[in-house]
CSV table of C-alpha atoms in Angstrom, one decimal:
chain,number,residue,atom,x,y,z
F,1,UNK,CA,-32.0,-14.3,-15.7
F,2,UNK,CA,-33.0,-18.0,-16.6
F,3,UNK,CA,-34.7,-20.4,-14.2
F,4,UNK,CA,-34.2,-19.5,-10.6
F,5,UNK,CA,-34.1,-22.4,-7.9
F,6,UNK,CA,-36.9,-22.3,-5.3
F,7,UNK,CA,-35.0,-20.6,-2.6
F,8,UNK,CA,-33.8,-17.9,-4.9
F,9,UNK,CA,-37.5,-17.4,-5.9
F,10,UNK,CA,-38.3,-17.1,-2.1
F,11,UNK,CA,-35.7,-14.4,-1.6
F,12,UNK,CA,-36.7,-12.4,-4.7
F,13,UNK,CA,-40.5,-12.8,-3.8
F,14,UNK,CA,-39.8,-11.4,-0.3
F,15,UNK,CA,-38.0,-8.4,-1.9
F,16,UNK,CA,-41.2,-7.4,-3.8
F,17,UNK,CA,-43.8,-7.8,-0.9
F,18,UNK,CA,-43.4,-3.9,-0.2
F,19,UNK,CA,-44.4,-4.0,3.9
F,20,UNK,CA,-45.0,-0.5,4.8
F,21,UNK,CA,-44.3,-1.6,8.4
F,22,UNK,CA,-40.7,-2.2,7.2
F,23,UNK,CA,-39.6,-0.3,4.2
F,24,UNK,CA,-36.1,-1.4,4.4
F,25,UNK,CA,-37.2,-5.1,4.5
F,26,UNK,CA,-37.4,-5.4,0.6
F,27,UNK,CA,-33.8,-3.9,0.2
F,28,UNK,CA,-32.6,-6.2,3.0
F,29,UNK,CA,-34.2,-9.4,0.9
F,30,UNK,CA,-32.9,-7.9,-2.4
F,31,UNK,CA,-29.5,-7.8,-1.2
F,32,UNK,CA,-29.7,-11.4,0.1
F,33,UNK,CA,-31.2,-12.5,-3.2
F,34,UNK,CA,-28.3,-10.9,-5.1
F,35,UNK,CA,-25.5,-12.3,-2.9
F,36,UNK,CA,-27.2,-16.1,-3.4
F,37,UNK,CA,-27.6,-15.5,-7.1
F,38,UNK,CA,-24.0,-14.4,-7.6
F,39,UNK,CA,-22.8,-17.3,-5.7
F,40,UNK,CA,-24.5,-19.7,-7.9
F,41,UNK,CA,-21.8,-18.9,-10.6
F,42,UNK,CA,-19.0,-20.0,-8.2
F,43,UNK,CA,-20.7,-22.5,-5.9
F,44,UNK,CA,-21.8,-24.8,-9.0
F,45,UNK,CA,-20.0,-26.9,-11.6
F,46,UNK,CA,-20.4,-26.7,-15.2
F,47,UNK,CA,-23.3,-29.4,-14.9
F,48,UNK,CA,-25.2,-27.1,-12.7
F,49,UNK,CA,-24.4,-29.1,-9.5
F,50,UNK,CA,-24.0,-27.4,-6.2
F,51,UNK,CA,-20.4,-27.4,-5.1
F,52,UNK,CA,-21.1,-29.9,-2.1
F,53,UNK,CA,-22.9,-32.6,-4.5
F,54,UNK,CA,-19.3,-33.2,-6.1
F,55,UNK,CA,-17.4,-33.9,-2.8
F,56,UNK,CA,-18.7,-34.7,0.6
F,57,UNK,CA,-22.3,-34.4,0.3
F,58,UNK,CA,-22.9,-33.3,3.6
F,59,UNK,CA,-24.9,-30.1,3.0
F,60,UNK,CA,-22.3,-27.9,4.1
F,61,UNK,CA,-21.5,-25.9,0.7
F,62,UNK,CA,-18.0,-25.1,0.3
F,63,UNK,CA,-17.0,-25.7,3.9
F,64,UNK,CA,-14.2,-27.9,3.7
F,65,UNK,CA,-13.0,-25.9,0.8
F,66,UNK,CA,-12.6,-22.5,2.6
F,67,UNK,CA,-12.9,-19.6,0.2
F,68,UNK,CA,-11.4,-21.3,-2.8
F,69,UNK,CA,-15.1,-21.4,-4.9
F,70,UNK,CA,-15.3,-17.7,-4.0
F,71,UNK,CA,-11.9,-16.6,-5.7
F,72,UNK,CA,-12.3,-14.8,-9.1
F,73,UNK,CA,-8.9,-15.2,-10.7
F,74,UNK,CA,-7.7,-18.1,-12.7
F,75,UNK,CA,-5.4,-21.0,-11.3
F,76,UNK,CA,-3.3,-23.3,-13.5
F,77,UNK,CA,-5.0,-26.3,-11.7
F,78,UNK,CA,-8.9,-26.8,-12.5
F,79,UNK,CA,-11.3,-26.3,-9.8
F,80,UNK,CA,-12.2,-29.5,-7.8
F,81,UNK,CA,-14.9,-31.1,-10.2
F,82,UNK,CA,-14.6,-28.7,-12.9
F,83,UNK,CA,-12.6,-30.4,-15.2
F,84,UNK,CA,-12.5,-28.9,-18.6
F,85,UNK,CA,-15.4,-30.2,-20.7
F,86,UNK,CA,-15.6,-29.6,-24.6
F,87,UNK,CA,-19.3,-28.5,-24.5
F,88,UNK,CA,-18.4,-25.9,-21.6
F,89,UNK,CA,-14.7,-25.0,-22.2
F,90,UNK,CA,-14.5,-22.0,-19.9
F,91,UNK,CA,-16.4,-23.0,-17.1
F,92,UNK,CA,-13.5,-24.3,-15.2
F,93,UNK,CA,-12.1,-20.7,-15.5
F,94,UNK,CA,-13.2,-18.4,-12.5
F,95,UNK,CA,-12.6,-15.2,-14.5
F,96,UNK,CA,-15.0,-16.3,-16.9
F,97,UNK,CA,-17.6,-17.4,-14.5
F,98,UNK,CA,-17.2,-14.2,-12.4
F,99,UNK,CA,-17.8,-11.9,-15.2
F,100,UNK,CA,-20.9,-14.1,-16.5
F,101,UNK,CA,-22.0,-13.7,-12.8
F,102,UNK,CA,-21.4,-9.8,-12.7
F,103,UNK,CA,-23.2,-9.4,-16.1
F,104,UNK,CA,-26.3,-11.2,-14.7
F,105,UNK,CA,-26.3,-9.2,-11.7
F,106,UNK,CA,-26.0,-6.0,-13.9
F,107,UNK,CA,-28.8,-6.8,-16.1
F,108,UNK,CA,-31.0,-7.6,-12.9
F,109,UNK,CA,-30.0,-4.6,-11.5
F,110,UNK,CA,-30.7,-2.3,-14.8
F,111,UNK,CA,-34.1,-3.8,-15.3
F,112,UNK,CA,-35.2,-3.7,-11.8
F,113,UNK,CA,-34.3,0.1,-11.1
F,114,UNK,CA,-33.8,3.3,-13.1
F,115,UNK,CA,-31.6,3.7,-16.4
F,116,UNK,CA,-27.9,2.9,-15.9
F,117,UNK,CA,-25.4,5.4,-15.4
F,118,UNK,CA,-22.8,3.2,-17.2
F,119,UNK,CA,-23.3,0.7,-19.9
F,120,UNK,CA,-21.9,-2.7,-19.1
F,121,UNK,CA,-19.3,-2.4,-22.1
F,122,UNK,CA,-18.0,0.7,-20.1
F,123,UNK,CA,-17.2,-1.1,-17.0
F,124,UNK,CA,-16.6,-4.8,-18.4
F,125,UNK,CA,-12.6,-4.1,-18.6
F,126,UNK,CA,-12.7,-2.7,-14.9
F,127,UNK,CA,-14.7,-6.1,-13.8
F,128,UNK,CA,-12.0,-8.1,-16.0
F,129,UNK,CA,-9.1,-6.2,-14.2
F,130,UNK,CA,-10.9,-6.8,-10.8
F,131,UNK,CA,-11.5,-10.4,-11.2
F,132,UNK,CA,-7.8,-11.3,-12.2
F,133,UNK,CA,-6.4,-9.8,-8.9
F,134,UNK,CA,-5.4,-12.5,-6.6
F,135,UNK,CA,-6.6,-12.8,-3.1
F,136,UNK,CA,-6.2,-15.1,-0.2
F,137,UNK,CA,-9.1,-15.6,2.2
F,138,UNK,CA,-10.1,-12.3,3.8
F,139,UNK,CA,-6.8,-10.7,2.9
F,140,UNK,CA,-7.9,-9.0,-0.4
F,141,UNK,CA,-6.4,-5.2,0.0
F,142,UNK,CA,-5.2,-5.1,-3.7
F,143,UNK,CA,-9.0,-5.9,-4.9
F,144,UNK,CA,-10.6,-3.3,-2.4
F,145,UNK,CA,-8.0,-0.6,-3.5
F,146,UNK,CA,-8.4,-0.9,-7.0
F,147,UNK,CA,-12.3,-1.0,-6.7
F,148,UNK,CA,-12.1,2.1,-4.5
F,149,UNK,CA,-10.0,4.3,-6.7
F,150,UNK,CA,-12.1,3.1,-9.8
F,151,UNK,CA,-15.2,4.2,-8.1
F,152,UNK,CA,-13.9,7.4,-6.9
F,153,UNK,CA,-12.7,8.1,-10.5
F,154,UNK,CA,-16.0,7.7,-12.0
F,155,UNK,CA,-17.6,9.9,-9.2
F,156,UNK,CA,-15.3,12.6,-9.8
F,157,UNK,CA,-15.5,12.5,-13.4
F,158,UNK,CA,-19.4,12.6,-13.0
F,159,UNK,CA,-20.1,9.3,-14.6
F,160,UNK,CA,-21.4,8.0,-11.1
F,161,UNK,CA,-23.9,10.3,-9.2
F,162,UNK,CA,-24.5,8.5,-5.8
F,163,UNK,CA,-26.3,10.0,-2.7
F,164,UNK,CA,-27.1,8.4,0.6
F,165,UNK,CA,-29.8,9.4,3.3
F,166,UNK,CA,-28.7,11.6,6.2
F,167,UNK,CA,-30.1,11.0,9.9
F,168,UNK,CA,-32.9,13.4,9.2
F,169,UNK,CA,-33.7,11.3,5.9
F,170,UNK,CA,-32.4,14.1,3.7
F,171,UNK,CA,-30.3,12.8,0.6
F,172,UNK,CA,-26.8,14.2,0.4
F,173,UNK,CA,-24.2,13.6,-2.4
F,174,UNK,CA,-21.6,10.9,-2.1
F,175,UNK,CA,-18.3,12.5,-3.3
F,176,UNK,CA,-15.9,9.7,-2.2
F,177,UNK,CA,-16.2,6.1,-0.6
F,178,UNK,CA,-13.7,4.1,1.1
F,179,UNK,CA,-14.2,0.2,1.3
F,180,UNK,CA,-10.7,-0.9,2.1
F,181,UNK,CA,-10.0,-2.1,5.7
F,182,UNK,CA,-10.7,0.5,8.4
F,183,UNK,CA,-12.3,2.9,5.9
F,184,UNK,CA,-15.6,4.4,6.4
F,185,UNK,CA,-17.2,2.3,4.1
F,186,UNK,CA,-16.0,-1.0,4.9
F,187,UNK,CA,-18.2,-4.0,5.4
F,188,UNK,CA,-18.7,-4.7,9.0
F,189,UNK,CA,-20.2,-8.0,9.9
F,190,UNK,CA,-21.6,-6.8,13.5
F,191,UNK,CA,-23.3,-3.8,11.9
F,192,UNK,CA,-24.8,-5.9,9.2
F,193,UNK,CA,-26.3,-8.3,11.6
F,194,UNK,CA,-27.7,-5.4,13.8
F,195,UNK,CA,-29.1,-3.6,10.8
F,196,UNK,CA,-30.9,-6.8,9.6
F,197,UNK,CA,-32.4,-7.5,12.7
F,198,UNK,CA,-33.7,-3.8,12.9
F,199,UNK,CA,-34.9,-3.9,9.4
F,200,UNK,CA,-37.1,-7.2,9.9
F,201,UNK,CA,-38.0,-6.8,13.5
F,202,UNK,CA,-41.6,-6.5,12.6
F,203,UNK,CA,-41.8,-9.2,10.4
F,204,UNK,CA,-41.2,-11.8,13.3
F,205,UNK,CA,-44.0,-14.6,13.2
F,206,UNK,CA,-45.0,-13.9,9.8
F,207,UNK,CA,-43.3,-16.9,8.1
F,208,UNK,CA,-46.6,-17.7,6.2
F,209,UNK,CA,-45.9,-14.5,4.1
F,210,UNK,CA,-42.0,-15.1,3.5
F,211,UNK,CA,-41.8,-18.9,3.0
F,212,UNK,CA,-38.2,-20.2,2.8
F,213,UNK,CA,-36.8,-16.9,4.5
F,214,UNK,CA,-35.3,-16.6,7.9
F,215,UNK,CA,-36.9,-14.0,9.8
F,216,UNK,CA,-35.9,-12.8,13.5
F,217,UNK,CA,-36.6,-15.1,16.1
F,218,UNK,CA,-37.8,-17.8,13.6
F,219,UNK,CA,-37.6,-21.6,14.9
F,220,UNK,CA,-37.0,-22.9,11.4
F,221,UNK,CA,-33.7,-21.3,10.9
F,222,UNK,CA,-30.6,-22.2,12.7
F,223,UNK,CA,-27.4,-20.2,13.1
F,224,UNK,CA,-24.4,-21.4,11.2
């Protein structure tokens, strides 16, 4: 995984505290760590400088650039600040950086959890095709549809065996997912915010145990 930034270490450490009062908290922090970790592959230039450090230097990340740094497909024009470099010739290519980030997350998850159902080389082609699909801002039906159909085929073929907890805490097998807009598994911002509050509510006021992490009601964190 290489050297992590102090803030990434804060999130990773928070995911490993194993607080029995909030069993879902560690998974919440793990998700936030993985999101932030993957962002380092798109929000930094070839010299490992944060995106904002090569433009406005206002501490606003890629606010002025919209979703541009998060796109996974290549463009003819190099990304701002990422002009071709003989020593790192592919870093200005989004598809290359995206695949490196996906591989790093895969390696982390397979080391963190149980044996993988699929080896990385078995899904490399899927990721390369996914990364190459164009998108604009929040409009990415083609990418979501491709990913949904690919995952559902792997489930149908028995290569992925997924389960989820029911309301009575029993596990039930997942036979299909739908992450497209309006689908049953679509990411919902309001629901995610509600779940975060629920999973972390008993940690309020424990900033000393979770340095650098935003907890419910924390005065050191500001809404953005």
